[in-house]
């Protein structure tokens, strides 16, 4: 007898290249393939995934709209504005802390981490969940893929640790990053402004949590960021906060307790109501707000006009305009030198924002594309270019902040000036300052201030192995290299003797490779645990169904079963009931499986008796021919 031959289909490995806008508030993916540029979403759904993660008591985290819906019900376990914490230390985010309903702490390496239900989650891990959700929705819309590659955008203002944190998040999500691109650059690509002969462009991006303005120059397909300015902590969230403060002031005047006004549930509900009202006011002259939280004994109603709202947010808009003037000055341009102005981000839907930007730049801004989609579409355009697409465009980014080294006495030696076009590198000579010094401590700094103490330390390292010699004799060449992604590599070499030493730079607020590995591992371990837990729940449910069926039929069938069978069955039933009583948490999957299998085994004779009687019943009264 021969074997049946199975046709093994050759599995074609399909890879997709996405453009992903990983936003503070919302994230989404787009693609630019043979069918042209478009945002991706499962049939009938929005492409926008709120950048929110909900951590349930057990089981998998919820991401996106489902998580956002939990924010009101269970605010302390819902993470939002995660991007604000990417690559940051706790000192960087003090101002944000008071507003957060969830707990934030610090790792030994001064990384921010969230604490939810006793679990610690880094911003990179939380962002990885968002990236995964966005990518999976996109890939499903495309009919599946095995390999996901992506261009991911970050605000132009993001510094090296923040970019690195974004790369790490993608790695955790199983996404291969082709390039990190700044959001304003992506927006220009989406508008095809690279195809203009030449011109100067201002991109004004006001999202939920960040503001960026960038001045770009396009020259025959060469695309250069001339300058950037902005604020990583200014956006539509702050508009919402203005409204929350207004609600609080009014409630306080009505005699509401401070405790209630600081309650996480109140803050969450107020945030949703504020955002809703703000959106209404982009199209309507006034809106009604209603906040009823019976558990807190609170029922608040108020009306808000667009004029009142505009008065509240004017100082914030003025801040953005200051940044615009600064970016123009840095690019050595006047408003009249601009050829295009592009609006990006959901908050540019606020009419006052549009009007003020138009007035500041003296030019009507582009608003043809959906401001929520522009960045993802541009990222997809860049992905298409990188994978050999038809457009020929060269992106020249700039570094948003100066980079340097701490020198004697805590001063800063600038190595790379802010707004330098990347990739770029700079080498400078340093020397020892005491006799027989065999090591040199190097502190890599970022920032515009003159004193090291006022700059941000990106990392420290020691060059060792310098041969003993008189002070000032050693010649140490330090090279700063920023690659096209804005990734910084610093190397140092003692040149007078040719002795080479190796150094490693570990960003203070980034994850080490070992940490990324550990998290990846943990991710897989949890995936297995999640799976096992789900299986245990299923098995227990199944046993419950089996028990009910057995109990229902046992009495009628028992005369036809022998004593041994009945004893075995009784024993298996006791074990199954015990397992159900313990619940899926207390027993591992293998044990539940074994219990369920013995129950099935013990009930086989009963099943046979039942089958018999069913068949007999069915057969009686029927013609043989009917069977
Ligand atoms: P991010 O880039 O930070 O993820 P988005 O570009 O998605 O943010 O913008 C989100 C912000 O836009 C939120 O603060 C949201 O409230 C705001 N927003 C969205 N639609 C409107 C609207 N119609 N009017 C005013 N603000 C809006
Ligand atoms: Mg954005």
Short mmCIF file of C-alpha atoms in Angstrom, two decimals, residues 78-588:
data_model
loop_
_atom_site.label_atom_id
_atom_site.label_comp_id
_atom_site.label_asym_id
_atom_site.label_seq_id
_atom_site.Cartn_x
_atom_site.Cartn_y
_atom_site.Cartn_z
CA UNK A 78 -5.58 52.85 31.29
CA UNK A 79 -2.38 54.22 29.77
CA UNK A 80 -2.55 57.20 27.41
CA UNK A 81 -0.15 59.90 26.17
CA UNK A 82 2.48 57.18 26.23
CA UNK A 83 4.58 58.95 23.60
CA UNK A 84 5.29 61.76 26.04
CA UNK A 85 7.30 59.31 28.12
CA UNK A 86 9.26 57.64 25.36
CA UNK A 87 12.97 57.90 26.07
CA UNK A 88 12.39 60.24 28.99
CA UNK A 89 13.49 60.39 32.60
CA UNK A 90 11.15 61.23 35.43
CA UNK A 91 12.73 64.67 35.75
CA UNK A 92 11.64 65.48 32.19
CA UNK A 93 7.97 64.90 32.82
CA UNK A 94 7.28 66.41 36.26
CA UNK A 95 4.66 68.76 34.86
CA UNK A 96 2.68 65.89 33.38
CA UNK A 97 2.64 63.76 36.51
CA UNK A 98 -0.05 65.63 38.42
CA UNK A 99 -2.56 65.11 35.60
CA UNK A 100 -2.06 61.36 35.31
CA UNK A 101 -4.52 58.95 36.86
CA UNK A 102 -1.99 56.12 36.70
CA UNK A 103 1.22 55.57 38.57
CA UNK A 104 4.59 56.38 37.07
CA UNK A 105 7.90 55.38 38.61
CA UNK A 106 11.52 55.13 37.66
CA UNK A 107 13.78 52.21 36.87
CA UNK A 108 17.28 52.00 38.36
CA UNK A 109 18.52 53.54 35.13
CA UNK A 110 16.14 56.49 35.49
CA UNK A 111 13.79 55.27 32.79
CA UNK A 112 10.15 56.14 33.16
CA UNK A 113 7.91 53.16 33.73
CA UNK A 114 4.19 52.82 34.32
CA UNK A 115 2.86 50.73 37.17
CA UNK A 116 -0.45 49.08 36.54
CA UNK A 117 -1.92 46.33 38.68
CA UNK A 118 1.46 45.73 40.24
CA UNK A 119 2.99 45.18 36.82
CA UNK A 120 5.67 47.44 35.46
CA UNK A 121 5.38 48.52 31.84
CA UNK A 122 7.88 50.70 30.04
CA UNK A 123 6.66 53.25 27.48
CA UNK A 124 8.47 51.16 24.85
CA UNK A 125 6.39 48.09 25.73
CA UNK A 126 3.16 50.07 25.73
CA UNK A 127 4.05 51.64 22.38
CA UNK A 128 4.91 48.20 21.02
CA UNK A 129 1.34 47.10 21.80
CA UNK A 130 0.01 50.10 19.87
CA UNK A 131 2.33 49.50 16.92
CA UNK A 132 1.32 45.87 16.85
CA UNK A 133 -2.37 46.74 16.80
CA UNK A 134 -1.91 49.33 14.05
CA UNK A 135 0.26 47.00 11.95
CA UNK A 136 -2.01 43.99 12.38
CA UNK A 137 -5.12 45.94 11.38
CA UNK A 138 -3.27 47.24 8.33
CA UNK A 139 -1.89 43.85 7.38
CA UNK A 140 -5.30 42.22 7.75
CA UNK A 141 -6.77 44.89 5.49
CA UNK A 142 -4.17 43.85 2.93
CA UNK A 143 -4.95 40.16 3.26
CA UNK A 144 -2.06 39.15 5.50
CA UNK A 145 1.71 39.26 5.49
CA UNK A 146 4.63 37.46 7.08
CA UNK A 147 7.09 40.28 7.39
CA UNK A 148 6.18 43.80 8.38
CA UNK A 149 8.56 46.58 7.55
CA UNK A 150 7.79 50.18 8.27
CA UNK A 151 8.79 53.77 8.15
CA UNK A 152 7.76 55.24 11.47
CA UNK A 153 7.40 58.95 12.11
CA UNK A 154 8.43 60.94 15.17
CA UNK A 155 8.12 64.66 15.93
CA UNK A 156 11.01 66.64 14.47
CA UNK A 157 11.79 67.72 18.00
CA UNK A 158 12.40 64.16 19.20
CA UNK A 159 15.93 63.71 20.45
CA UNK A 160 18.13 60.67 20.15
CA UNK A 161 16.85 58.70 23.17
CA UNK A 162 13.27 59.33 22.07
CA UNK A 163 14.01 58.09 18.55
CA UNK A 164 15.82 55.09 19.96
CA UNK A 165 12.85 54.31 22.21
CA UNK A 166 10.64 54.35 19.11
CA UNK A 167 12.97 51.92 17.34
CA UNK A 168 12.95 49.66 20.40
CA UNK A 169 9.15 49.71 20.54
CA UNK A 170 9.00 48.59 16.90
CA UNK A 171 11.49 45.82 17.59
CA UNK A 172 9.36 44.61 20.49
CA UNK A 173 6.36 44.63 18.16
CA UNK A 174 8.18 42.52 15.59
CA UNK A 175 8.32 45.33 13.05
CA UNK A 176 11.46 46.02 11.06
CA UNK A 177 12.10 49.76 10.96
CA UNK A 178 13.35 50.96 7.60
CA UNK A 179 13.65 54.55 8.67
CA UNK A 180 12.58 56.95 11.34
CA UNK A 181 11.29 60.09 9.61
CA UNK A 182 10.20 63.35 11.11
CA UNK A 183 6.50 64.03 10.91
CA UNK A 184 6.68 67.40 9.07
CA UNK A 185 8.95 65.90 6.43
CA UNK A 186 6.40 63.14 5.94
CA UNK A 187 3.60 65.71 5.64
CA UNK A 188 5.43 67.49 2.80
CA UNK A 189 5.91 64.18 1.01
CA UNK A 190 2.20 63.44 1.33
CA UNK A 191 1.42 66.74 -0.39
CA UNK A 192 3.99 65.90 -3.06
CA UNK A 193 5.78 69.15 -2.36
CA UNK A 194 9.09 67.44 -3.15
CA UNK A 195 8.00 67.52 -6.76
CA UNK A 196 7.90 71.28 -6.93
CA UNK A 197 10.91 72.79 -8.60
CA UNK A 198 12.01 74.79 -5.59
CA UNK A 199 10.47 76.53 -2.66
CA UNK A 200 10.28 77.08 1.08
CA UNK A 201 7.67 75.29 3.12
CA UNK A 202 6.45 75.74 6.69
CA UNK A 203 4.79 72.74 8.34
CA UNK A 204 2.66 73.53 11.37
CA UNK A 205 1.75 70.34 13.24
CA UNK A 206 -0.46 70.59 16.28
CA UNK A 207 -1.51 67.15 17.47
CA UNK A 208 -2.73 65.90 20.81
CA UNK A 209 0.51 66.02 22.72
CA UNK A 210 3.17 67.67 20.64
CA UNK A 211 3.68 70.78 18.58
CA UNK A 212 6.25 71.06 15.81
CA UNK A 213 6.96 73.67 13.26
CA UNK A 214 9.50 72.96 10.58
CA UNK A 215 10.83 75.06 7.75
CA UNK A 216 11.80 72.98 4.74
CA UNK A 217 13.46 73.76 1.47
CA UNK A 218 12.84 71.78 -1.67
CA UNK A 219 15.25 72.02 -4.60
CA UNK A 220 14.90 69.67 -7.56
CA UNK A 221 13.74 66.71 -5.50
CA UNK A 222 16.24 67.39 -2.73
CA UNK A 223 14.33 67.93 0.38
CA UNK A 224 15.97 69.62 3.31
CA UNK A 225 14.75 70.59 6.73
CA UNK A 226 16.20 74.04 7.34
CA UNK A 227 15.06 74.37 10.92
CA UNK A 228 12.69 72.97 13.45
CA UNK A 229 11.21 74.30 16.62
CA UNK A 230 8.44 73.08 18.84
CA UNK A 231 7.40 71.72 22.16
CA UNK A 232 7.04 68.08 23.10
CA UNK A 233 4.47 69.03 25.73
CA UNK A 234 2.02 71.25 23.87
CA UNK A 235 -1.03 70.11 21.96
CA UNK A 236 -4.74 69.47 21.93
CA UNK A 237 -4.43 67.68 25.30
CA UNK A 238 -3.54 71.09 26.71
CA UNK A 239 -6.67 72.61 25.15
CA UNK A 240 -8.59 69.86 26.96
CA UNK A 241 -6.79 70.70 30.18
CA UNK A 242 -7.86 74.35 29.89
CA UNK A 243 -11.45 73.13 29.76
CA UNK A 244 -10.96 70.66 32.64
CA UNK A 245 -9.60 73.51 34.74
CA UNK A 246 -12.63 75.58 33.82
CA UNK A 247 -14.96 72.75 34.89
CA UNK A 248 -13.03 72.40 38.15
CA UNK A 249 -13.15 76.15 38.87
CA UNK A 250 -16.88 76.27 38.28
CA UNK A 251 -17.54 73.15 40.37
CA UNK A 252 -15.35 74.47 43.17
CA UNK A 253 -17.41 77.68 43.17
CA UNK A 254 -20.51 75.49 43.48
CA UNK A 255 -19.01 73.93 46.61
CA UNK A 256 -17.71 70.68 45.17
CA UNK A 257 -15.05 68.97 47.33
CA UNK A 258 -11.41 69.09 46.24
CA UNK A 259 -11.26 65.34 46.71
CA UNK A 260 -13.93 64.84 44.07
CA UNK A 261 -12.20 67.23 41.68
CA UNK A 262 -9.00 65.20 41.97
CA UNK A 263 -10.72 61.82 41.71
CA UNK A 264 -9.29 59.75 38.84
CA UNK A 265 -12.78 58.92 37.66
CA UNK A 266 -13.74 62.59 37.58
CA UNK A 267 -10.53 63.50 35.74
CA UNK A 268 -11.09 60.84 33.12
CA UNK A 269 -14.72 61.73 32.51
CA UNK A 270 -13.83 65.43 32.44
CA UNK A 271 -11.13 64.75 29.87
CA UNK A 272 -13.54 62.97 27.55
CA UNK A 273 -16.18 65.67 27.97
CA UNK A 274 -13.59 68.39 27.35
CA UNK A 275 -12.37 66.76 24.16
CA UNK A 276 -15.89 66.30 22.93
CA UNK A 277 -16.78 69.93 23.60
CA UNK A 278 -13.61 71.11 21.89
CA UNK A 279 -14.40 69.12 18.75
CA UNK A 280 -17.95 70.49 18.70
CA UNK A 281 -16.62 74.01 18.92
CA UNK A 282 -14.54 73.50 15.76
CA UNK A 283 -17.82 73.50 13.85
CA UNK A 284 -20.43 75.02 16.20
CA UNK A 285 -20.51 78.42 17.91
CA UNK A 286 -21.44 76.86 21.27
CA UNK A 287 -21.79 73.51 22.98
CA UNK A 288 -23.40 71.93 26.01
CA UNK A 289 -21.44 69.86 28.50
CA UNK A 290 -22.87 67.31 30.87
CA UNK A 291 -20.88 65.37 33.42
CA UNK A 292 -22.90 63.03 35.57
CA UNK A 293 -21.03 60.75 37.90
CA UNK A 294 -23.57 59.41 40.40
CA UNK A 295 -20.91 57.52 42.40
CA UNK A 296 -19.22 60.82 43.11
CA UNK A 297 -22.54 62.59 43.69
CA UNK A 298 -21.81 64.86 40.78
CA UNK A 299 -24.14 66.16 38.09
CA UNK A 300 -22.62 69.10 36.25
CA UNK A 301 -24.06 70.93 33.28
CA UNK A 302 -22.70 73.96 31.55
CA UNK A 303 -22.64 75.74 28.21
CA UNK A 304 -19.50 76.88 26.49
CA UNK A 305 -19.16 79.26 23.56
CA UNK A 306 -16.44 79.19 20.95
CA UNK A 307 -15.38 82.69 22.02
CA UNK A 308 -14.87 81.50 25.62
CA UNK A 309 -12.89 78.52 24.43
CA UNK A 310 -10.75 80.70 22.17
CA UNK A 311 -9.96 83.02 25.07
CA UNK A 312 -8.79 80.02 27.13
CA UNK A 313 -6.48 78.64 24.45
CA UNK A 314 -5.08 81.90 23.06
CA UNK A 315 -1.97 81.79 25.28
CA UNK A 316 -1.26 78.28 23.99
CA UNK A 317 -1.68 79.29 20.35
CA UNK A 318 0.58 82.29 20.96
CA UNK A 319 3.23 79.90 22.25
CA UNK A 320 3.08 77.98 18.99
CA UNK A 321 3.40 81.22 17.01
CA UNK A 322 6.55 82.13 18.97
CA UNK A 323 8.02 78.82 17.87
CA UNK A 324 7.04 79.62 14.28
CA UNK A 325 8.92 82.92 14.40
CA UNK A 326 11.93 81.22 15.92
CA UNK A 327 11.98 78.51 13.24
CA UNK A 328 11.75 81.15 10.50
CA UNK A 329 14.58 83.14 12.07
CA UNK A 330 16.72 80.00 12.36
CA UNK A 331 16.16 79.35 8.66
CA UNK A 332 17.05 82.97 7.85
CA UNK A 333 13.68 83.52 6.23
CA UNK A 334 10.90 86.07 6.46
CA UNK A 335 7.23 85.01 6.22
CA UNK A 336 7.15 86.43 2.69
CA UNK A 337 9.88 83.95 1.64
CA UNK A 338 7.51 81.04 2.20
CA UNK A 339 5.85 79.36 -0.77
CA UNK A 340 3.72 76.83 1.07
CA UNK A 341 2.25 76.32 4.51
CA UNK A 342 1.03 72.87 5.51
CA UNK A 343 -1.28 72.12 8.42
CA UNK A 344 -0.97 68.78 10.17
CA UNK A 345 -2.60 67.24 13.25
CA UNK A 346 -6.16 67.05 14.54
CA UNK A 347 -5.86 70.28 16.52
CA UNK A 348 -5.39 72.31 13.33
CA UNK A 349 -9.14 71.83 12.87
CA UNK A 350 -9.68 74.51 15.51
CA UNK A 351 -10.72 77.59 13.49
CA UNK A 352 -8.69 79.99 15.62
CA UNK A 353 -5.56 77.92 15.01
CA UNK A 354 -6.08 78.10 11.25
CA UNK A 355 -6.71 81.82 11.32
CA UNK A 356 -3.71 82.59 13.51
CA UNK A 357 -1.33 80.45 11.45
CA UNK A 358 -2.54 82.09 8.26
CA UNK A 359 -1.99 85.52 9.80
CA UNK A 360 1.47 84.64 11.17
CA UNK A 361 2.78 83.25 7.89
CA UNK A 362 0.80 85.59 5.63
CA UNK A 363 -0.34 82.69 3.47
CA UNK A 364 -3.32 80.39 3.20
CA UNK A 365 -2.31 76.96 4.45
CA UNK A 366 -2.84 73.63 2.67
CA UNK A 367 -5.73 71.73 4.16
CA UNK A 368 -6.77 69.51 1.23
CA UNK A 369 -5.61 66.28 2.83
CA UNK A 370 -7.14 65.06 6.06
CA UNK A 371 -4.85 66.49 8.78
CA UNK A 372 -5.13 63.18 10.66
CA UNK A 373 -3.88 61.15 7.69
CA UNK A 374 -1.17 63.37 6.27
CA UNK A 375 1.72 62.03 8.31
CA UNK A 376 0.97 58.34 7.78
CA UNK A 377 0.53 58.95 4.05
CA UNK A 378 3.88 60.72 3.93
CA UNK A 379 5.55 57.89 5.83
CA UNK A 380 4.12 55.49 3.26
CA UNK A 381 5.52 57.69 0.50
CA UNK A 382 8.94 57.51 2.13
CA UNK A 383 8.62 53.73 2.53
CA UNK A 384 7.83 53.50 -1.14
CA UNK A 385 10.92 55.54 -2.00
CA UNK A 386 13.13 53.38 0.23
CA UNK A 387 11.91 50.18 -1.32
CA UNK A 388 12.75 51.38 -4.81
CA UNK A 389 9.54 53.12 -5.73
CA UNK A 390 9.28 55.53 -8.56
CA UNK A 391 9.70 58.80 -6.76
CA UNK A 392 13.18 60.16 -6.58
CA UNK A 393 13.53 62.14 -3.46
CA UNK A 394 16.31 62.73 -1.03
CA UNK A 395 15.42 63.55 2.53
CA UNK A 396 17.79 65.68 4.47
CA UNK A 397 16.81 65.92 8.09
CA UNK A 398 18.35 68.07 10.76
CA UNK A 399 19.28 67.41 14.34
CA UNK A 400 16.91 69.31 16.59
CA UNK A 401 19.36 70.01 19.44
CA UNK A 402 23.09 70.61 19.68
CA UNK A 403 25.33 67.77 20.77
CA UNK A 404 28.56 68.13 22.66
CA UNK A 405 30.94 66.94 25.35
CA UNK A 406 31.44 68.07 28.90
CA UNK A 407 34.86 69.62 29.37
CA UNK A 408 36.88 70.65 32.44
CA UNK A 409 34.91 72.74 34.87
CA UNK A 410 31.52 71.61 33.61
CA UNK A 411 31.52 73.60 30.39
CA UNK A 412 30.20 72.24 27.10
CA UNK A 413 32.21 71.75 23.92
CA UNK A 414 29.68 71.76 21.07
CA UNK A 415 30.42 69.03 18.54
CA UNK A 416 27.34 69.24 16.35
CA UNK A 417 25.22 72.40 16.23
CA UNK A 418 21.44 72.23 16.31
CA UNK A 419 19.76 72.24 12.92
CA UNK A 420 22.81 70.63 11.29
CA UNK A 421 21.82 68.56 8.29
CA UNK A 422 22.14 64.84 8.95
CA UNK A 423 23.94 62.56 8.34
CA UNK A 424 26.93 64.44 9.65
CA UNK A 425 30.00 63.96 11.78
CA UNK A 426 32.55 66.03 13.58
CA UNK A 427 35.89 65.11 15.10
CA UNK A 428 37.77 67.10 17.69
CA UNK A 429 40.96 66.55 19.67
CA UNK A 430 40.99 66.28 23.45
CA UNK A 431 43.82 65.59 25.86
CA UNK A 432 44.61 64.53 29.42
CA UNK A 433 44.93 67.14 32.13
CA UNK A 434 46.95 65.34 34.83
CA UNK A 435 50.23 63.44 34.50
CA UNK A 436 49.96 59.70 33.91
CA UNK A 437 46.25 59.85 33.40
CA UNK A 438 45.22 56.55 31.81
CA UNK A 439 41.53 57.17 31.38
CA UNK A 440 39.27 59.94 30.15
CA UNK A 441 35.66 60.36 31.25
CA UNK A 442 33.41 61.54 28.46
CA UNK A 443 29.95 62.90 29.11
CA UNK A 444 27.83 63.29 25.98
CA UNK A 445 25.45 66.21 26.21
CA UNK A 446 22.50 67.50 24.33
CA UNK A 447 21.09 70.98 24.56
CA UNK A 448 21.72 74.61 23.86
CA UNK A 449 22.94 75.73 27.28
CA UNK A 450 26.53 76.58 28.09
CA UNK A 451 26.85 74.57 31.28
CA UNK A 452 26.82 70.80 31.31
CA UNK A 453 24.53 70.84 34.34
CA UNK A 454 21.84 72.56 32.25
CA UNK A 455 22.07 70.15 29.34
CA UNK A 456 20.74 66.66 29.11
CA UNK A 457 23.25 63.85 29.44
CA UNK A 458 22.76 61.25 26.73
CA UNK A 459 25.34 58.93 28.15
CA UNK A 460 28.75 58.69 29.70
CA UNK A 461 31.67 56.51 28.89
CA UNK A 462 35.28 56.09 29.79
CA UNK A 463 38.15 55.79 27.36
CA UNK A 464 40.66 53.53 29.07
CA UNK A 465 44.06 52.18 28.12
CA UNK A 466 45.77 55.51 27.52
CA UNK A 467 49.48 54.90 28.17
CA UNK A 468 50.86 56.95 31.10
CA UNK A 469 52.36 60.20 29.84
CA UNK A 470 52.63 63.82 30.91
CA UNK A 471 49.46 65.88 31.00
CA UNK A 472 48.50 67.29 27.65
CA UNK A 473 50.55 64.79 25.66
CA UNK A 474 47.82 62.27 24.90
CA UNK A 475 45.85 63.10 21.78
CA UNK A 476 42.33 61.76 21.96
CA UNK A 477 40.26 62.19 18.82
CA UNK A 478 36.57 62.14 19.61
CA UNK A 479 34.21 61.64 16.71
CA UNK A 480 30.48 62.32 16.81
CA UNK A 481 28.55 60.72 14.02
CA UNK A 482 24.83 61.20 13.44
CA UNK A 483 23.43 58.84 10.84
CA UNK A 484 20.47 59.49 8.59
CA UNK A 485 18.10 58.24 11.28
CA UNK A 486 19.52 60.63 13.84
CA UNK A 487 21.28 57.84 15.68
CA UNK A 488 24.40 59.03 17.47
CA UNK A 489 27.63 57.08 17.61
CA UNK A 490 30.57 58.46 19.54
CA UNK A 491 34.04 57.02 19.17
CA UNK A 492 37.28 58.03 20.88
CA UNK A 493 40.82 57.05 19.97
CA UNK A 494 44.17 57.88 21.55
CA UNK A 495 46.26 58.83 18.57
CA UNK A 496 49.81 59.59 19.71
CA UNK A 497 50.49 55.93 20.42
CA UNK A 498 47.93 54.40 18.13
CA UNK A 499 46.42 52.62 21.10
CA UNK A 500 42.84 51.97 20.24
CA UNK A 501 40.22 51.69 22.91
CA UNK A 502 36.67 50.69 22.54
CA UNK A 503 33.84 52.55 24.13
CA UNK A 504 30.16 51.97 24.44
CA UNK A 505 27.54 54.63 24.82
CA UNK A 506 24.39 53.73 26.63
CA UNK A 507 21.70 56.34 26.46
CA UNK A 508 20.52 57.31 29.92
CA UNK A 509 16.86 57.16 29.00
CA UNK A 510 16.95 54.39 26.48
CA UNK A 511 16.79 50.68 26.82
CA UNK A 512 19.97 48.66 26.60
CA UNK A 513 20.09 45.86 24.06
CA UNK A 514 19.96 43.44 26.97
CA UNK A 515 16.77 45.09 28.24
CA UNK A 516 15.18 44.92 24.81
CA UNK A 517 16.12 41.24 24.62
CA UNK A 518 14.73 40.63 28.09
CA UNK A 519 11.47 42.35 27.18
CA UNK A 520 11.21 40.41 23.95
CA UNK A 521 11.72 37.25 25.91
CA UNK A 522 9.20 38.31 28.53
CA UNK A 523 6.77 39.15 25.74
CA UNK A 524 7.04 35.64 24.34
CA UNK A 525 6.85 34.10 27.81
CA UNK A 526 3.68 36.06 28.51
CA UNK A 527 2.25 35.14 25.15
CA UNK A 528 2.61 31.48 26.14
CA UNK A 529 1.14 32.16 29.58
CA UNK A 530 -1.77 34.08 28.04
CA UNK A 531 -2.40 31.22 25.67
CA UNK A 532 -2.26 28.60 28.43
CA UNK A 533 -4.64 30.62 30.54
CA UNK A 534 -7.13 30.91 27.70
CA UNK A 535 -6.92 27.18 27.07
CA UNK A 536 -7.50 26.42 30.76
CA UNK A 537 -10.61 28.62 30.72
CA UNK A 538 -11.90 26.81 27.64
CA UNK A 539 -11.25 23.38 29.18
CA UNK A 540 -13.03 24.28 32.39
CA UNK A 541 -16.04 25.55 30.46
CA UNK A 542 -16.07 22.35 28.48
CA UNK A 543 -15.94 20.22 31.64
CA UNK A 544 -18.92 22.14 33.01
CA UNK A 545 -20.92 21.27 29.90
CA UNK A 546 -19.87 17.62 30.11
CA UNK A 547 -20.80 17.39 33.80
CA UNK A 548 -24.27 18.82 33.17
CA UNK A 549 -24.86 16.31 30.37
CA UNK A 550 -23.65 13.41 32.53
CA UNK A 551 -25.77 14.40 35.51
CA UNK A 552 -28.84 14.79 33.34
CA UNK A 553 -28.61 11.26 31.97
CA UNK A 554 -26.86 9.26 34.66
CA UNK A 555 -29.90 8.18 36.66
CA UNK A 556 -31.75 6.79 33.66
CA UNK A 557 -28.71 5.04 32.28
CA UNK A 558 -27.12 3.69 35.48
CA UNK A 559 -29.01 0.33 35.54
CA UNK A 560 -27.20 -0.52 32.34
CA UNK A 561 -23.72 0.34 33.69
CA UNK A 562 -21.55 -1.91 35.85
CA UNK A 563 -20.37 -0.99 39.32
CA UNK A 564 -16.77 -0.32 38.29
CA UNK A 565 -17.79 2.06 35.52
CA UNK A 566 -20.05 3.96 37.90
CA UNK A 567 -17.26 4.24 40.48
CA UNK A 568 -14.77 5.49 37.87
CA UNK A 569 -17.28 7.99 36.63
CA UNK A 570 -18.10 9.25 40.13
CA UNK A 571 -14.40 9.70 40.83
CA UNK A 572 -13.80 11.61 37.57
CA UNK A 573 -16.81 13.83 38.32
CA UNK A 574 -15.47 14.71 41.76
CA UNK A 575 -12.09 15.62 40.23
CA UNK A 576 -13.74 17.73 37.53
CA UNK A 577 -15.90 19.59 40.06
CA UNK A 578 -12.84 20.28 42.19
CA UNK A 579 -11.00 21.67 39.18
CA UNK A 580 -13.93 23.91 38.28
CA UNK A 581 -14.17 25.14 41.87
CA UNK A 582 -10.48 26.05 41.90
CA UNK A 583 -10.81 28.02 38.67
CA UNK A 584 -8.39 28.48 35.78
CA UNK A 585 -5.93 30.60 37.81
CA UNK A 586 -5.16 27.94 40.36
CA UNK A 587 -4.37 25.02 38.12
CA UNK A 588 -2.11 24.81 35.16
#
